[in-house]
Amino acid sequence: MFQNMGLYDRIIRVVVGLILGGLYLGGVVEGTTALVLFGIGLVMIATSTIGFCPAYLPFKFTTKEK
């Protein structure tokens, strides 16, 4: 598997993922919305960690510098 995410893309995803996780863990959002936001946050952190976003594949899009 190759990486298709650049440094800034990965940093932004980690920050947003941490914010979404913090909203869930801090009890700011509740119910189904909280679980959905927490799941999105986990996915953003996971994709940032491995540097690969499957949503970019159909569009042949990359933010990684060549």
Short mmCIF file of N, CA and C in Angstrom, two decimals:
data_model
loop_
_atom_site.label_atom_id
_atom_site.label_comp_id
_atom_site.label_asym_id
_atom_site.label_seq_id
_atom_site.Cartn_x
_atom_site.Cartn_y
_atom_site.Cartn_z
N MET A 1 0.84 -1.17 0.00
CA MET A 1 0.00 0.00 0.00
C MET A 1 0.90 1.24 0.00
N PHE A 2 0.56 2.19 -0.83
CA PHE A 2 1.34 3.40 -0.94
C PHE A 2 0.68 4.53 -0.15
N GLN A 3 1.42 5.56 0.14
CA GLN A 3 0.87 6.71 0.84
C GLN A 3 0.37 7.73 -0.17
N ASN A 4 -0.78 8.32 0.11
CA ASN A 4 -1.31 9.34 -0.77
C ASN A 4 -1.70 10.61 0.01
N MET A 5 -1.16 10.74 1.22
CA MET A 5 -1.45 11.90 2.04
C MET A 5 -0.15 12.63 2.38
N GLY A 6 -0.19 13.94 2.22
CA GLY A 6 0.95 14.76 2.55
C GLY A 6 0.99 15.12 4.03
N LEU A 7 2.03 15.81 4.43
CA LEU A 7 2.25 16.15 5.83
C LEU A 7 1.13 17.02 6.39
N TYR A 8 0.77 18.07 5.68
CA TYR A 8 -0.26 18.98 6.20
C TYR A 8 -1.63 18.30 6.27
N ASP A 9 -1.93 17.47 5.31
CA ASP A 9 -3.18 16.71 5.32
C ASP A 9 -3.24 15.82 6.56
N ARG A 10 -2.14 15.16 6.86
CA ARG A 10 -2.08 14.27 8.01
C ARG A 10 -2.21 15.04 9.32
N ILE A 11 -1.55 16.19 9.41
CA ILE A 11 -1.63 17.00 10.63
C ILE A 11 -3.06 17.48 10.87
N ILE A 12 -3.70 17.97 9.81
CA ILE A 12 -5.07 18.46 9.93
C ILE A 12 -6.00 17.34 10.37
N ARG A 13 -5.82 16.16 9.81
CA ARG A 13 -6.67 15.02 10.18
C ARG A 13 -6.49 14.62 11.63
N VAL A 14 -5.27 14.65 12.13
CA VAL A 14 -5.03 14.30 13.54
C VAL A 14 -5.70 15.33 14.45
N VAL A 15 -5.54 16.60 14.13
CA VAL A 15 -6.14 17.65 14.96
C VAL A 15 -7.67 17.53 14.97
N VAL A 16 -8.27 17.37 13.79
CA VAL A 16 -9.73 17.24 13.72
C VAL A 16 -10.18 15.97 14.44
N GLY A 17 -9.45 14.88 14.26
CA GLY A 17 -9.79 13.63 14.94
C GLY A 17 -9.74 13.76 16.45
N LEU A 18 -8.73 14.46 16.95
CA LEU A 18 -8.63 14.68 18.39
C LEU A 18 -9.75 15.57 18.91
N ILE A 19 -10.12 16.57 18.14
CA ILE A 19 -11.23 17.44 18.53
C ILE A 19 -12.53 16.64 18.60
N LEU A 20 -12.79 15.84 17.58
CA LEU A 20 -14.02 15.03 17.56
C LEU A 20 -14.03 14.02 18.71
N GLY A 21 -12.90 13.40 18.96
CA GLY A 21 -12.80 12.47 20.09
C GLY A 21 -13.00 13.18 21.42
N GLY A 22 -12.46 14.39 21.54
CA GLY A 22 -12.62 15.18 22.75
C GLY A 22 -14.07 15.58 22.99
N LEU A 23 -14.78 15.89 21.91
CA LEU A 23 -16.20 16.22 22.05
C LEU A 23 -16.98 15.03 22.60
N TYR A 24 -16.64 13.85 22.13
CA TYR A 24 -17.31 12.64 22.60
C TYR A 24 -16.94 12.33 24.05
N LEU A 25 -15.64 12.30 24.32
CA LEU A 25 -15.18 11.93 25.66
C LEU A 25 -15.53 12.99 26.69
N GLY A 26 -15.62 14.24 26.29
CA GLY A 26 -15.97 15.32 27.20
C GLY A 26 -17.46 15.44 27.45
N GLY A 27 -18.26 14.67 26.74
CA GLY A 27 -19.70 14.70 26.93
C GLY A 27 -20.38 15.91 26.32
N VAL A 28 -19.71 16.60 25.41
CA VAL A 28 -20.29 17.78 24.77
C VAL A 28 -21.42 17.38 23.83
N VAL A 29 -21.23 16.27 23.11
CA VAL A 29 -22.28 15.74 22.24
C VAL A 29 -22.73 14.40 22.81
N GLU A 30 -23.98 14.06 22.55
CA GLU A 30 -24.54 12.83 23.11
C GLU A 30 -25.29 12.04 22.06
N GLY A 31 -25.56 10.81 22.40
CA GLY A 31 -26.39 9.96 21.56
C GLY A 31 -25.69 9.47 20.31
N THR A 32 -26.50 9.28 19.27
CA THR A 32 -26.00 8.77 18.01
C THR A 32 -25.00 9.72 17.38
N THR A 33 -25.26 11.01 17.49
CA THR A 33 -24.33 12.00 16.94
C THR A 33 -22.95 11.85 17.54
N ALA A 34 -22.90 11.61 18.83
CA ALA A 34 -21.61 11.45 19.52
C ALA A 34 -20.85 10.24 18.98
N LEU A 35 -21.56 9.13 18.80
CA LEU A 35 -20.91 7.91 18.30
C LEU A 35 -20.42 8.09 16.87
N VAL A 36 -21.22 8.76 16.05
CA VAL A 36 -20.81 8.99 14.66
C VAL A 36 -19.58 9.88 14.61
N LEU A 37 -19.59 10.98 15.37
CA LEU A 37 -18.43 11.89 15.40
C LEU A 37 -17.19 11.19 15.95
N PHE A 38 -17.36 10.36 16.97
CA PHE A 38 -16.24 9.62 17.53
C PHE A 38 -15.67 8.65 16.49
N GLY A 39 -16.55 7.97 15.76
CA GLY A 39 -16.10 7.04 14.70
C GLY A 39 -15.35 7.77 13.60
N ILE A 40 -15.86 8.92 13.19
CA ILE A 40 -15.18 9.72 12.17
C ILE A 40 -13.81 10.15 12.67
N GLY A 41 -13.75 10.55 13.93
CA GLY A 41 -12.47 10.95 14.51
C GLY A 41 -11.46 9.82 14.52
N LEU A 42 -11.92 8.62 14.86
CA LEU A 42 -11.02 7.46 14.87
C LEU A 42 -10.51 7.15 13.46
N VAL A 43 -11.40 7.22 12.48
CA VAL A 43 -11.00 6.95 11.09
C VAL A 43 -9.99 7.99 10.62
N MET A 44 -10.22 9.26 10.98
CA MET A 44 -9.29 10.31 10.57
C MET A 44 -7.91 10.09 11.17
N ILE A 45 -7.86 9.70 12.43
CA ILE A 45 -6.57 9.45 13.08
C ILE A 45 -5.90 8.22 12.48
N ALA A 46 -6.68 7.19 12.20
CA ALA A 46 -6.12 5.96 11.61
C ALA A 46 -5.55 6.22 10.22
N THR A 47 -6.30 6.92 9.37
CA THR A 47 -5.81 7.19 8.02
C THR A 47 -4.59 8.10 8.07
N SER A 48 -4.56 8.99 9.02
CA SER A 48 -3.41 9.87 9.17
C SER A 48 -2.17 9.09 9.60
N THR A 49 -2.38 8.14 10.47
CA THR A 49 -1.27 7.34 10.97
C THR A 49 -0.61 6.53 9.86
N ILE A 50 -1.42 5.92 9.00
CA ILE A 50 -0.84 5.10 7.93
C ILE A 50 -0.54 5.91 6.67
N GLY A 51 -1.08 7.13 6.59
CA GLY A 51 -0.78 7.99 5.44
C GLY A 51 -1.52 7.62 4.17
N PHE A 52 -2.60 6.88 4.31
CA PHE A 52 -3.34 6.41 3.15
C PHE A 52 -4.83 6.68 3.36
N CYS A 53 -5.45 7.33 2.38
CA CYS A 53 -6.89 7.60 2.43
C CYS A 53 -7.56 6.89 1.26
N PRO A 54 -8.40 5.88 1.54
CA PRO A 54 -9.05 5.14 0.46
C PRO A 54 -10.03 6.00 -0.35
N ALA A 55 -10.54 7.07 0.23
CA ALA A 55 -11.47 7.94 -0.49
C ALA A 55 -10.78 8.68 -1.63
N TYR A 56 -9.47 8.82 -1.58
CA TYR A 56 -8.72 9.50 -2.64
C TYR A 56 -8.53 8.61 -3.87
N LEU A 57 -8.63 7.29 -3.72
CA LEU A 57 -8.32 6.36 -4.81
C LEU A 57 -9.20 6.54 -6.05
N PRO A 58 -10.53 6.59 -5.94
CA PRO A 58 -11.34 6.69 -7.16
C PRO A 58 -11.05 7.94 -7.99
N PHE A 59 -10.58 8.98 -7.32
CA PHE A 59 -10.30 10.24 -8.01
C PHE A 59 -8.83 10.40 -8.40
N LYS A 60 -8.02 9.40 -8.05
CA LYS A 60 -6.57 9.44 -8.28
C LYS A 60 -5.97 10.74 -7.73
N PHE A 61 -6.41 11.06 -6.52
CA PHE A 61 -6.02 12.30 -5.85
C PHE A 61 -4.95 12.00 -4.82
N THR A 62 -3.99 12.90 -4.68
CA THR A 62 -2.97 12.76 -3.66
C THR A 62 -2.56 14.15 -3.17
N THR A 63 -2.23 14.21 -1.90
CA THR A 63 -1.72 15.46 -1.34
C THR A 63 -0.24 15.33 -1.02
N LYS A 64 0.32 14.18 -1.32
CA LYS A 64 1.73 13.95 -1.06
C LYS A 64 2.58 14.58 -2.15
N GLU A 65 3.63 15.24 -1.72
CA GLU A 65 4.53 15.87 -2.69
C GLU A 65 5.30 14.82 -3.46
N LYS A 66 5.60 15.13 -4.69
CA LYS A 66 6.30 14.17 -5.55
C LYS A 66 7.77 14.32 -5.48
#
